[in-house]
PDB file of C-alpha atoms in Angstrom:
ATOM      1  CA  MET A 877      10.757 -24.561 -20.854  1.00  0.00           C
ATOM      2  CA  LYS A 878       7.471 -23.977 -22.588  1.00  0.00           C
ATOM      3  CA  LYS A 879       4.419 -21.652 -20.955  1.00  0.00           C
ATOM      4  CA  GLU A 880       2.640 -24.506 -21.109  1.00  0.00           C
ATOM      5  CA  ASP A 881       4.863 -26.545 -18.708  1.00  0.00           C
ATOM      6  CA  LEU A 882       4.298 -23.892 -15.885  1.00  0.00           C
ATOM      7  CA  ARG A 883       1.952 -24.617 -13.229  1.00  0.00           C
ATOM      8  CA  ILE A 884       1.465 -21.471 -11.201  1.00  0.00           C
ATOM      9  CA  VAL A 885      -0.188 -21.221  -7.611  1.00  0.00           C
ATOM     10  CA  PHE A 886      -0.967 -17.522  -7.146  1.00  0.00           C
ATOM     11  CA  MET A 887      -1.448 -15.688  -3.514  1.00  0.00           C
ATOM     12  CA  GLY A 888      -2.869 -12.531  -2.727  1.00  0.00           C
ATOM     13  CA  THR A 889      -5.730 -10.672  -1.019  1.00  0.00           C
ATOM     14  CA  PRO A 890      -6.682  -7.529  -2.032  1.00  0.00           C
ATOM     15  CA  GLU A 891      -7.896  -5.809  -4.891  1.00  0.00           C
ATOM     16  CA  PHE A 892      -4.125  -4.799  -5.950  1.00  0.00           C
ATOM     17  CA  ALA A 893      -3.258  -8.350  -6.514  1.00  0.00           C
ATOM     18  CA  VAL A 894      -6.407  -9.255  -8.482  1.00  0.00           C
ATOM     19  CA  GLU A 895      -4.557  -6.819 -11.431  1.00  0.00           C
ATOM     20  CA  THR A 896      -1.875  -9.771 -11.633  1.00  0.00           C
ATOM     21  CA  LEU A 897      -4.315 -12.213 -11.222  1.00  0.00           C
ATOM     22  CA  ASP A 898      -6.254 -11.403 -14.154  1.00  0.00           C
ATOM     23  CA  ALA A 899      -3.349 -10.692 -16.139  1.00  0.00           C
ATOM     24  CA  LEU A 900      -1.880 -14.461 -15.940  1.00  0.00           C
ATOM     25  CA  VAL A 901      -5.037 -15.801 -16.584  1.00  0.00           C
ATOM     26  CA  GLN A 902      -5.834 -13.804 -19.638  1.00  0.00           C
ATOM     27  CA  ASN A 903      -2.172 -13.852 -21.232  1.00  0.00           C
ATOM     28  CA  GLY A 904      -3.365 -17.946 -20.927  1.00  0.00           C
ATOM     29  CA  TYR A 905      -1.187 -18.949 -17.753  1.00  0.00           C
ATOM     30  CA  ASN A 906      -1.902 -22.223 -16.332  1.00  0.00           C
ATOM     31  CA  VAL A 907      -2.950 -20.995 -12.560  1.00  0.00           C
ATOM     32  CA  VAL A 908      -3.641 -24.481 -10.757  1.00  0.00           C
ATOM     33  CA  ALA A 909      -4.981 -22.540  -7.808  1.00  0.00           C
ATOM     34  CA  VAL A 910      -5.244 -19.446  -5.675  1.00  0.00           C
ATOM     35  CA  VAL A 911      -4.284 -18.813  -2.082  1.00  0.00           C
ATOM     36  CA  THR A 912      -5.877 -16.030  -0.004  1.00  0.00           C
ATOM     37  CA  GLN A 913      -7.199 -14.960   3.599  1.00  0.00           C
ATOM     38  CA  PRO A 914     -10.133 -16.186   4.959  1.00  0.00           C
ATOM     39  CA  ASP A 915     -13.542 -14.470   4.519  1.00  0.00           C
ATOM     40  CA  LYS A 916     -13.389 -11.453   6.824  1.00  0.00           C
ATOM     41  CA  PRO A 917     -16.140 -10.905   9.310  1.00  0.00           C
ATOM     42  CA  VAL A 918     -18.193  -7.559   8.444  1.00  0.00           C
ATOM     43  CA  GLY A 919     -21.220  -6.071   9.798  1.00  0.00           C
ATOM     44  CA  ARG A 920     -22.258  -4.075  13.178  1.00  0.00           C
ATOM     45  CA  HIS A 921     -21.942  -7.565  14.564  1.00  0.00           C
ATOM     46  CA  GLY A 922     -19.705  -9.329  12.401  1.00  0.00           C
ATOM     47  CA  SER A 923     -22.534 -11.879  10.950  1.00  0.00           C
ATOM     48  CA  VAL A 924     -21.526 -11.440   7.579  1.00  0.00           C
ATOM     49  CA  LEU A 925     -18.464 -12.670   5.737  1.00  0.00           C
ATOM     50  CA  GLN A 926     -16.992 -10.601   3.046  1.00  0.00           C
ATOM     51  CA  PRO A 927     -14.780 -12.735   0.703  1.00  0.00           C
ATOM     52  CA  PRO A 928     -11.360 -11.128  -0.362  1.00  0.00           C
ATOM     53  CA  ALA A 929     -11.487  -9.790  -3.744  1.00  0.00           C
ATOM     54  CA  VAL A 930      -8.907 -12.235  -5.330  1.00  0.00           C
ATOM     55  CA  LYS A 931     -11.108 -14.661  -3.826  1.00  0.00           C
ATOM     56  CA  GLN A 932     -13.657 -13.340  -5.468  1.00  0.00           C
ATOM     57  CA  TYR A 933     -12.248 -12.997  -8.749  1.00  0.00           C
ATOM     58  CA  ALA A 934     -11.305 -16.518  -8.745  1.00  0.00           C
ATOM     59  CA  LEU A 935     -14.797 -18.053  -8.253  1.00  0.00           C
ATOM     60  CA  GLU A 936     -15.845 -16.272 -11.066  1.00  0.00           C
ATOM     61  CA  HIS A 937     -12.958 -17.777 -13.336  1.00  0.00           C
ATOM     62  CA  GLY A 938     -13.241 -21.226 -12.053  1.00  0.00           C
ATOM     63  CA  LEU A 939     -10.229 -21.302  -9.992  1.00  0.00           C
ATOM     64  CA  PRO A 940      -9.828 -23.435  -7.036  1.00  0.00           C
ATOM     65  CA  VAL A 941      -9.260 -21.475  -3.972  1.00  0.00           C
ATOM     66  CA  LEU A 942      -7.358 -21.983  -0.764  1.00  0.00           C
ATOM     67  CA  GLN A 943      -7.747 -20.089   2.273  1.00  0.00           C
ATOM     68  CA  PRO A 944      -5.373 -21.137   5.148  1.00  0.00           C
ATOM     69  CA  VAL A 945      -6.038 -19.854   8.635  1.00  0.00           C
ATOM     70  CA  LYS A 946      -2.478 -20.654   9.552  1.00  0.00           C
ATOM     71  CA  MET A 947       0.271 -21.320   6.831  1.00  0.00           C
ATOM     72  CA  LYS A 948       1.986 -23.983   8.527  1.00  0.00           C
ATOM     73  CA  ASP A 949      -1.406 -26.320   8.824  1.00  0.00           C
ATOM     74  CA  ALA A 950      -0.556 -29.363   7.627  1.00  0.00           C
ATOM     75  CA  ASP A 951      -3.422 -30.096   5.713  1.00  0.00           C
ATOM     76  CA  PHE A 952      -2.948 -27.191   3.806  1.00  0.00           C
ATOM     77  CA  ILE A 953       0.595 -27.647   3.244  1.00  0.00           C
ATOM     78  CA  GLU A 954      -0.296 -31.128   2.200  1.00  0.00           C
ATOM     79  CA  GLU A 955      -2.713 -29.853  -0.291  1.00  0.00           C
ATOM     80  CA  LEU A 956      -0.257 -27.316  -1.679  1.00  0.00           C
ATOM     81  CA  ARG A 957       2.176 -30.095  -2.622  1.00  0.00           C
ATOM     82  CA  SER A 958      -0.482 -32.282  -4.356  1.00  0.00           C
ATOM     83  CA  LEU A 959      -0.811 -29.245  -6.929  1.00  0.00           C
ATOM     84  CA  ASN A 960       2.600 -29.920  -8.078  1.00  0.00           C
ATOM     85  CA  ALA A 961       3.161 -26.277  -9.048  1.00  0.00           C
ATOM     86  CA  ASN A 962       6.468 -25.329 -10.033  1.00  0.00           C
ATOM     87  CA  LEU A 963       6.675 -21.315  -9.600  1.00  0.00           C
ATOM     88  CA  GLN A 964       4.565 -19.298  -6.998  1.00  0.00           C
ATOM     89  CA  VAL A 965       3.278 -15.696  -7.284  1.00  0.00           C
ATOM     90  CA  VAL A 966       2.765 -13.671  -4.407  1.00  0.00           C
ATOM     91  CA  VAL A 967       1.342 -10.359  -4.250  1.00  0.00           C
ATOM     92  CA  ALA A 968       0.189  -8.632  -1.387  1.00  0.00           C
ATOM     93  CA  PHE A 969      -0.047 -11.435   0.651  1.00  0.00           C
ATOM     94  CA  ARG A 970       1.293 -12.681   4.090  1.00  0.00           C
ATOM     95  CA  MET A 971       4.299 -13.859   5.306  1.00  0.00           C
ATOM     96  CA  LEU A 972       5.434 -17.231   4.314  1.00  0.00           C
ATOM     97  CA  PRO A 973       7.105 -19.988   6.325  1.00  0.00           C
ATOM     98  CA  GLU A 974      10.107 -21.422   4.222  1.00  0.00           C
ATOM     99  CA  GLU A 975       8.514 -24.700   3.559  1.00  0.00           C
ATOM    100  CA  ILE A 976       5.771 -22.952   1.600  1.00  0.00           C
ATOM    101  CA  TRP A 977       8.307 -20.554  -0.171  1.00  0.00           C
ATOM    102  CA  SER A 978      10.889 -23.198  -1.109  1.00  0.00           C
ATOM    103  CA  MET A 979       8.302 -25.687  -2.281  1.00  0.00           C
ATOM    104  CA  PRO A 980       8.369 -25.270  -6.157  1.00  0.00           C
ATOM    105  CA  GLU A 981      11.439 -26.080  -7.954  1.00  0.00           C
ATOM    106  CA  TYR A 982      11.464 -22.625  -9.809  1.00  0.00           C
ATOM    107  CA  GLY A 983      10.880 -20.868  -6.318  1.00  0.00           C
ATOM    108  CA  THR A 984       8.539 -18.220  -5.383  1.00  0.00           C
ATOM    109  CA  PHE A 985       8.573 -15.011  -6.098  1.00  0.00           C
ATOM    110  CA  ASN A 986       6.643 -11.470  -4.875  1.00  0.00           C
ATOM    111  CA  VAL A 987       5.362  -8.618  -6.792  1.00  0.00           C
ATOM    112  CA  HIS A 988       6.134  -5.541  -4.174  1.00  0.00           C
ATOM    113  CA  ALA A 989       5.147  -2.095  -4.629  1.00  0.00           C
ATOM    114  CA  ALA A 990       8.673  -0.055  -4.189  1.00  0.00           C
ATOM    115  CA  LEU A 991      12.074  -0.204  -5.596  1.00  0.00           C
ATOM    116  CA  LEU A 992      13.609  -2.380  -3.200  1.00  0.00           C
ATOM    117  CA  PRO A 993      15.776  -2.288  -0.813  1.00  0.00           C
ATOM    118  CA  GLN A 994      13.802   0.760  -0.552  1.00  0.00           C
ATOM    119  CA  TYR A 995      10.598   0.475   1.557  1.00  0.00           C
ATOM    120  CA  ARG A 996      10.642  -2.889   2.613  1.00  0.00           C
ATOM    121  CA  GLY A 997       7.613  -3.697   4.843  1.00  0.00           C
ATOM    122  CA  ALA A 998       3.541  -3.963   4.809  1.00  0.00           C
ATOM    123  CA  ALA A 999       3.213   0.095   3.602  1.00  0.00           C
ATOM    124  CA  PRO A1000       5.625   0.948   0.953  1.00  0.00           C
ATOM    125  CA  ILE A1001       2.977   2.974  -1.290  1.00  0.00           C
ATOM    126  CA  ASN A1002       1.901   4.781   1.650  1.00  0.00           C
ATOM    127  CA  TRP A1003       5.348   5.708   3.189  1.00  0.00           C
ATOM    128  CA  ALA A1004       6.905   6.797  -0.314  1.00  0.00           C
ATOM    129  CA  VAL A1005       4.308   9.444  -0.659  1.00  0.00           C
ATOM    130  CA  ILE A1006       4.668  10.449   3.247  1.00  0.00           C
ATOM    131  CA  ASN A1007       8.388  10.771   2.560  1.00  0.00           C
ATOM    132  CA  GLY A1008       7.824  12.766  -0.268  1.00  0.00           C
ATOM    133  CA  GLU A1009       9.559  10.843  -2.498  1.00  0.00           C
ATOM    134  CA  THR A1010       9.292  11.965  -6.387  1.00  0.00           C
ATOM    135  CA  THR A1011       9.906   7.861  -7.777  1.00  0.00           C
ATOM    136  CA  THR A1012       8.929   4.520  -6.647  1.00  0.00           C
ATOM    137  CA  GLY A1013       8.243   1.580  -8.824  1.00  0.00           C
ATOM    138  CA  VAL A1014       7.609  -1.995  -8.479  1.00  0.00           C
ATOM    139  CA  THR A1015       9.786  -4.889  -7.546  1.00  0.00           C
ATOM    140  CA  THR A1016       9.726  -8.739  -8.208  1.00  0.00           C
ATOM    141  CA  PHE A1017      12.093 -11.110  -6.235  1.00  0.00           C
ATOM    142  CA  PHE A1018      12.568 -14.371  -5.053  1.00  0.00           C
ATOM    143  CA  LEU A1019      11.469 -15.128  -1.350  1.00  0.00           C
ATOM    144  CA  GLU A1020      13.878 -15.994   1.239  1.00  0.00           C
ATOM    145  CA  HIS A1021      14.523 -15.408   4.863  1.00  0.00           C
ATOM    146  CA  GLY A1022      13.701 -11.913   6.118  1.00  0.00           C
ATOM    147  CA  VAL A1023      10.837  -9.102   4.931  1.00  0.00           C
ATOM    148  CA  ASP A1024      11.232  -8.282   1.522  1.00  0.00           C
ATOM    149  CA  THR A1025      14.971  -8.887   1.229  1.00  0.00           C
ATOM    150  CA  GLY A1026      15.462 -11.383  -1.099  1.00  0.00           C
ATOM    151  CA  LYS A1027      17.418 -11.628  -4.726  1.00  0.00           C
ATOM    152  CA  VAL A1028      15.683  -9.269  -7.267  1.00  0.00           C
ATOM    153  CA  LEU A1029      14.660 -10.237 -10.481  1.00  0.00           C
ATOM    154  CA  MET A1030      13.186  -7.001 -11.988  1.00  0.00           C
ATOM    155  CA  GLN A1031      12.378  -3.357 -11.218  1.00  0.00           C
ATOM    156  CA  THR A1032      10.023  -0.615 -12.972  1.00  0.00           C
ATOM    157  CA  PRO A1033       9.735   2.675 -12.128  1.00  0.00           C
ATOM    158  CA  PHE A1034       6.932   5.173 -11.832  1.00  0.00           C
ATOM    159  CA  ALA A1035       6.652   8.916 -11.096  1.00  0.00           C
ATOM    160  CA  ILE A1036       4.833  10.379  -8.299  1.00  0.00           C
ATOM    161  CA  LYS A1037       3.461  13.792  -9.030  1.00  0.00           C
ATOM    162  CA  ASP A1038       3.239  16.237  -6.499  1.00  0.00           C
ATOM    163  CA  GLU A1039      -0.613  16.219  -6.741  1.00  0.00           C
ATOM    164  CA  TYR A1040      -0.924  12.417  -6.383  1.00  0.00           C
ATOM    165  CA  ASN A1041      -2.406  10.931  -3.175  1.00  0.00           C
ATOM    166  CA  VAL A1042      -1.940   7.330  -2.418  1.00  0.00           C
ATOM    167  CA  GLU A1043      -4.696   6.427  -4.375  1.00  0.00           C
ATOM    168  CA  ASP A1044      -3.248   7.671  -7.629  1.00  0.00           C
ATOM    169  CA  VAL A1045       0.082   5.532  -7.068  1.00  0.00           C
ATOM    170  CA  TYR A1046      -2.042   2.645  -5.763  1.00  0.00           C
ATOM    171  CA  ASN A1047      -3.414   2.303  -9.140  1.00  0.00           C
ATOM    172  CA  GLY A1048      -0.495   3.264 -11.103  1.00  0.00           C
ATOM    173  CA  LEU A1049       1.550   0.538  -9.066  1.00  0.00           C
ATOM    174  CA  MET A1050      -1.174  -1.794  -9.511  1.00  0.00           C
ATOM    175  CA  HIS A1051      -1.050  -1.917 -13.284  1.00  0.00           C
ATOM    176  CA  LEU A1052       2.755  -1.961 -13.245  1.00  0.00           C
ATOM    177  CA  GLY A1053       2.478  -4.959 -11.245  1.00  0.00           C
ATOM    178  CA  ALA A1054       0.600  -6.892 -13.465  1.00  0.00           C
ATOM    179  CA  GLU A1055       3.096  -5.990 -16.242  1.00  0.00           C
ATOM    180  CA  ILE A1056       6.245  -6.731 -14.408  1.00  0.00           C
ATOM    181  CA  CYS A1057       5.087 -10.022 -13.416  1.00  0.00           C
ATOM    182  CA  LEU A1058       4.128 -10.945 -17.035  1.00  0.00           C
ATOM    183  CA  LYS A1059       7.767 -10.184 -17.959  1.00  0.00           C
ATOM    184  CA  THR A1060       9.078 -11.709 -14.671  1.00  0.00           C
ATOM    185  CA  ILE A1061       7.438 -15.363 -15.956  1.00  0.00           C
ATOM    186  CA  GLU A1062       8.635 -14.746 -19.536  1.00  0.00           C
ATOM    187  CA  TYR A1063      12.151 -14.107 -18.184  1.00  0.00           C
ATOM    188  CA  ILE A1064      11.894 -17.205 -15.904  1.00  0.00           C
ATOM    189  CA  ILE A1065      10.804 -19.404 -18.900  1.00  0.00           C
ATOM    190  CA  LYS A1066      13.455 -18.065 -21.265  1.00  0.00           C
ATOM    191  CA  GLU A1067      16.038 -19.004 -18.504  1.00  0.00           C
ATOM    192  CA  ASN A1068      14.700 -22.426 -18.267  1.00  0.00           C
ATOM    193  CA  GLY A1069      13.592 -21.564 -14.483  1.00  0.00           C
ATOM    194  CA  HIS A1070      17.162 -20.237 -13.150  1.00  0.00           C
ATOM    195  CA  PRO A1071      16.829 -16.544 -13.869  1.00  0.00           C
ATOM    196  CA  LYS A1072      19.847 -14.305 -12.975  1.00  0.00           C
ATOM    197  CA  ALA A1073      18.389 -12.341  -9.448  1.00  0.00           C
ATOM    198  CA  MET A1074      20.901  -9.865  -7.845  1.00  0.00           C
ATOM    199  CA  PRO A1075      21.190  -9.593  -4.287  1.00  0.00           C
ATOM    200  CA  GLN A1076      20.112  -6.593  -2.198  1.00  0.00           C
ATOM    201  CA  ASP A1077      23.370  -6.088  -0.401  1.00  0.00           C
ATOM    202  CA  GLU A1078      25.083  -5.482  -4.046  1.00  0.00           C
ATOM    203  CA  MET A1079      22.119  -2.567  -4.545  1.00  0.00           C
ATOM    204  CA  ILE A1080      22.790  -0.562  -1.899  1.00  0.00           C
ATOM    205  CA  GLU A1081      25.140   2.268  -2.430  1.00  0.00           C
ATOM    206  CA  ALA A1082      27.658   3.575   0.098  1.00  0.00           C
ATOM    207  CA  GLN A1083      25.949   5.436   2.952  1.00  0.00           C
ATOM    208  CA  GLU A1084      22.623   4.996   1.320  1.00  0.00           C
ATOM    209  CA  GLU A1085      19.880   5.298   4.164  1.00  0.00           C
ATOM    210  CA  ILE A1086      17.710   2.816   3.781  1.00  0.00           C
ATOM    211  CA  LYS A1087      13.798   3.788   4.387  1.00  0.00           C
ATOM    212  CA  LEU A1088      11.393   1.006   5.772  1.00  0.00           C
ATOM    213  CA  ALA A1089       7.526   0.903   5.075  1.00  0.00           C
ATOM    214  CA  PRO A1090       6.070  -0.606   8.684  1.00  0.00           C
ATOM    215  CA  LYS A1091       2.564  -1.192   8.980  1.00  0.00           C
ATOM    216  CA  ILE A1092       0.214   2.195   9.831  1.00  0.00           C
ATOM    217  CA  PHE A1093      -1.987   2.087  12.584  1.00  0.00           C
ATOM    218  CA  LYS A1094      -4.490   4.663  14.020  1.00  0.00           C
ATOM    219  CA  ASP A1095      -1.770   6.431  16.035  1.00  0.00           C
ATOM    220  CA  THR A1096       0.707   6.794  12.799  1.00  0.00           C
ATOM    221  CA  CYS A1097      -2.061   8.791  10.947  1.00  0.00           C
ATOM    222  CA  ARG A1098      -2.342  11.980  13.905  1.00  0.00           C
ATOM    223  CA  ILE A1099      -1.114  14.835  12.087  1.00  0.00           C
ATOM    224  CA  ASP A1100       2.491  16.729  13.744  1.00  0.00           C
ATOM    225  CA  TRP A1101       1.368  20.662  12.767  1.00  0.00           C
ATOM    226  CA  THR A1102       4.935  20.943  14.542  1.00  0.00           C
ATOM    227  CA  ARG A1103       6.215  19.440  11.164  1.00  0.00           C
ATOM    228  CA  THR A1104       6.767  21.842   8.357  1.00  0.00           C
ATOM    229  CA  ALA A1105       3.873  22.637   5.642  1.00  0.00           C
ATOM    230  CA  LYS A1106       5.664  20.951   3.069  1.00  0.00           C
ATOM    231  CA  GLN A1107       5.802  17.661   5.240  1.00  0.00           C
ATOM    232  CA  ASN A1108       2.384  17.779   6.438  1.00  0.00           C
ATOM    233  CA  TYR A1109       1.255  18.223   2.525  1.00  0.00           C
ATOM    234  CA  ASP A1110       2.966  14.901   1.780  1.00  0.00           C
ATOM    235  CA  PHE A1111       1.661  13.395   5.026  1.00  0.00           C
ATOM    236  CA  VAL A1112      -1.785  14.297   4.323  1.00  0.00           C
ATOM    237  CA  ARG A1113      -1.767  12.816   0.870  1.00  0.00           C
ATOM    238  CA  GLY A1114       0.165   9.622   1.851  1.00  0.00           C
ATOM    239  CA  LEU A1115      -2.700   8.463   4.001  1.00  0.00           C
ATOM    240  CA  SER A1116      -5.613   9.867   1.765  1.00  0.00           C
ATOM    241  CA  PRO A1117      -7.720   8.396   0.995  1.00  0.00           C
ATOM    242  CA  VAL A1118      -7.626   5.552   3.674  1.00  0.00           C
ATOM    243  CA  PRO A1119      -6.641   5.437   6.510  1.00  0.00           C
ATOM    244  CA  GLY A1120      -6.781   9.002   6.673  1.00  0.00           C
ATOM    245  CA  ALA A1121      -4.918  11.777   8.460  1.00  0.00           C
ATOM    246  CA  TRP A1122      -6.431  13.443  11.395  1.00  0.00           C
ATOM    247  CA  THR A1123      -5.745  15.916  13.776  1.00  0.00           C
ATOM    248  CA  MET A1124      -7.655  16.831  17.138  1.00  0.00           C
ATOM    249  CA  LEU A1125     -10.161  20.115  16.532  1.00  0.00           C
ATOM    250  CA  VAL A1126     -10.042  21.881  20.161  1.00  0.00           C
ATOM    251  CA  SER A1127     -12.535  24.210  21.100  1.00  0.00           C
ATOM    252  CA  PRO A1128     -12.426  27.321  23.157  1.00  0.00           C
ATOM    253  CA  THR A1129     -13.787  25.469  26.013  1.00  0.00           C
ATOM    254  CA  GLY A1130     -11.046  22.493  25.690  1.00  0.00           C
ATOM    255  CA  LYS A1131     -13.555  20.252  23.879  1.00  0.00           C
ATOM    256  CA  GLU A1132     -11.733  17.628  21.672  1.00  0.00           C
ATOM    257  CA  THR A1133     -13.230  16.346  18.224  1.00  0.00           C
ATOM    258  CA  VAL A1134     -11.607  14.242  15.660  1.00  0.00           C
ATOM    259  CA  LEU A1135     -10.922  15.603  12.235  1.00  0.00           C
ATOM    260  CA  LYS A1136      -9.954  13.704   9.426  1.00  0.00           C
ATOM    261  CA  VAL A1137      -8.146  15.882   6.531  1.00  0.00           C
ATOM    262  CA  TYR A1138      -8.284  14.051   3.001  1.00  0.00           C
ATOM    263  CA  ALA A1139      -6.708  16.956   0.938  1.00  0.00           C
ATOM    264  CA  THR A1140      -4.469  20.244   1.724  1.00  0.00           C
ATOM    265  CA  ARG A1141      -2.912  22.817  -0.742  1.00  0.00           C
ATOM    266  CA  LYS A1142       0.438  24.267  -0.359  1.00  0.00           C
ATOM    267  CA  THR A1143       0.668  27.960   0.128  1.00  0.00           C
ATOM    268  CA  GLU A1144       3.476  30.887  -0.004  1.00  0.00           C
ATOM    269  CA  GLU A1145       1.961  32.441   3.279  1.00  0.00           C
ATOM    270  CA  GLY A1146       3.844  32.788   6.295  1.00  0.00           C
ATOM    271  CA  ALA A1147       2.573  33.008   9.989  1.00  0.00           C
ATOM    272  CA  VAL A1148       4.244  33.912  12.870  1.00  0.00           C
ATOM    273  CA  ALA A1149       1.708  32.062  15.549  1.00  0.00           C
ATOM    274  CA  LYS A1150       1.583  28.605  17.216  1.00  0.00           C
ATOM    275  CA  PRO A1151       1.752  25.823  15.039  1.00  0.00           C
ATOM    276  CA  GLY A1152      -1.956  24.241  14.764  1.00  0.00           C
ATOM    277  CA  THR A1153      -3.176  28.145  15.170  1.00  0.00           C
ATOM    278  CA  ILE A1154      -6.215  28.322  12.662  1.00  0.00           C
ATOM    279  CA  VAL A1155      -6.611  31.244  10.452  1.00  0.00           C
ATOM    280  CA  VAL A1156     -10.238  31.799   8.427  1.00  0.00           C
ATOM    281  CA  ASP A1157      -9.140  33.663   5.353  1.00  0.00           C
ATOM    282  CA  GLY A1158     -12.644  34.514   3.747  1.00  0.00           C
ATOM    283  CA  ARG A1159     -13.336  30.898   2.324  1.00  0.00           C
ATOM    284  CA  ARG A1160     -10.180  29.544   2.895  1.00  0.00           C
ATOM    285  CA  LEU A1161      -8.979  27.241   5.650  1.00  0.00           C
ATOM    286  CA  LEU A1162      -5.641  27.943   7.059  1.00  0.00           C
ATOM    287  CA  VAL A1163      -3.292  26.187   9.543  1.00  0.00           C
ATOM    288  CA  LYS A1164      -0.166  27.056  11.148  1.00  0.00           C
ATOM    289  CA  CYS A1165       2.794  24.672  10.719  1.00  0.00           C
ATOM    290  CA  GLY A1166       6.371  24.150  12.313  1.00  0.00           C
ATOM    291  CA  ASP A1167       8.379  26.295   9.682  1.00  0.00           C
ATOM    292  CA  ASN A1168       6.096  29.536   9.953  1.00  0.00           C
ATOM    293  CA  TYR A1169       3.995  28.846   6.838  1.00  0.00           C
ATOM    294  CA  VAL A1170       0.533  27.949   6.768  1.00  0.00           C
ATOM    295  CA  LEU A1171      -0.957  24.915   4.779  1.00  0.00           C
ATOM    296  CA  GLU A1172      -4.645  25.417   3.397  1.00  0.00           C
ATOM    297  CA  LEU A1173      -7.150  22.508   4.168  1.00  0.00           C
ATOM    298  CA  VAL A1174      -9.272  21.873   1.220  1.00  0.00           C
ATOM    299  CA  GLU A1175     -11.116  18.529   2.451  1.00  0.00           C
ATOM    300  CA  VAL A1176     -12.241  17.431   5.719  1.00  0.00           C
ATOM    301  CA  GLN A1177     -14.393  15.334   7.764  1.00  0.00           C
ATOM    302  CA  LEU A1178     -15.710  16.384  11.511  1.00  0.00           C
ATOM    303  CA  ALA A1179     -16.173  13.249  13.617  1.00  0.00           C
ATOM    304  CA  GLY A1180     -20.146  11.995  13.030  1.00  0.00           C
ATOM    305  CA  LYS A1181     -20.208  14.323   9.894  1.00  0.00           C
ATOM    306  CA  LYS A1182     -19.433  13.310   6.414  1.00  0.00           C
ATOM    307  CA  ARG A1183     -16.627  14.318   4.334  1.00  0.00           C
ATOM    308  CA  MET A1184     -17.227  18.102   2.901  1.00  0.00           C
ATOM    309  CA  PRO A1185     -14.713  20.642   1.497  1.00  0.00           C
ATOM    310  CA  ALA A1186     -13.496  22.866   3.809  1.00  0.00           C
ATOM    311  CA  THR A1187     -15.449  25.802   2.604  1.00  0.00           C
ATOM    312  CA  ASP A1188     -18.678  23.683   3.770  1.00  0.00           C
ATOM    313  CA  PHE A1189     -16.635  22.860   7.183  1.00  0.00           C
ATOM    314  CA  ILE A1190     -16.269  26.818   7.497  1.00  0.00           C
ATOM    315  CA  ASN A1191     -19.875  27.504   6.949  1.00  0.00           C
ATOM    316  CA  GLY A1192     -21.267  25.257   9.604  1.00  0.00           C
ATOM    317  CA  MET A1193     -18.802  26.188  12.196  1.00  0.00           C
ATOM    318  CA  LYS A1194     -19.045  29.377  14.728  1.00  0.00           C
ATOM    319  CA  ASP A1195     -16.119  31.080  15.868  1.00  0.00           C
ATOM    320  CA  LEU A1196     -13.817  28.669  14.077  1.00  0.00           C
ATOM    321  CA  GLY A1197     -10.859  31.207  14.369  1.00  0.00           C
ATOM    322  CA  GLU A1198     -10.799  30.998  18.075  1.00  0.00           C
ATOM    323  CA  TYR A1199     -10.600  26.790  17.640  1.00  0.00           C
ATOM    324  CA  HIS A1200      -6.986  25.223  17.091  1.00  0.00           C
ATOM    325  CA  LEU A1201      -5.732  21.896  16.270  1.00  0.00           C
ATOM    326  CA  GLU A1202      -3.404  19.419  17.993  1.00  0.00           C
TER     327      GLU A1202
END
């Protein structure tokens, strides 16, 4: 098989997917169409439609765009089939029915932002950081039944430094994802469309715990001060800058206000006090955690206010030491 023989349909939606689509275009692959989510209503009344990042890129480069509301729509399926693609590439998209992923003769492969079989699910980058992992990576695998369970083609690891937040890891994996996509397609070409791929069951070691990466909701992002300082440090950076970890700031009178926390700093200081107790130490904002250590809040945002350094927050609050966090 030659590179020129491949007809590729690309499926993706956010900025993370644009990097891979651009790699395909810049390397001369024949992307016959791009499939992405419908435009999203934005603004106060939802009267403005915002196109996905992948659509914007595709239109700028003259690529046909398909935006099905439902993946099982008969007209969409017929249009997709008429493209005669022999390979489909999926990056940060949505669940596909078998009728779609089994359509091309060389199958459909996904670029997943984790080292499968670990962190199957919608938010693998967030959960890897939240769980304090020091290594994650990217995986290409063939789509089959089940979420992120198909046979693995290739993997590339990525080191998560202790100071990285989810944005740092996102950017690193975005670039690695584009690289591994190109290598995977080269491998498929080399093997004439039939590369070797490993079942994930064979990759799981005895007694290995498989960690999942479910979708993150608002309630998921609430800080639990009964956890250790290290766990809360990882929790905050695993949700920063978006969607953002939050806690409830409770005044001496019991009034509650949402406080988002974007950055923290680990300390070696201990304190015997109830978890969530606030300690103002000069220009430092410290919070007692469940292991009798304190965590320094570095960047916060009070509901209705701008994101700010904790020092500015301290200056703007009276009697902050009488408040606590829940």
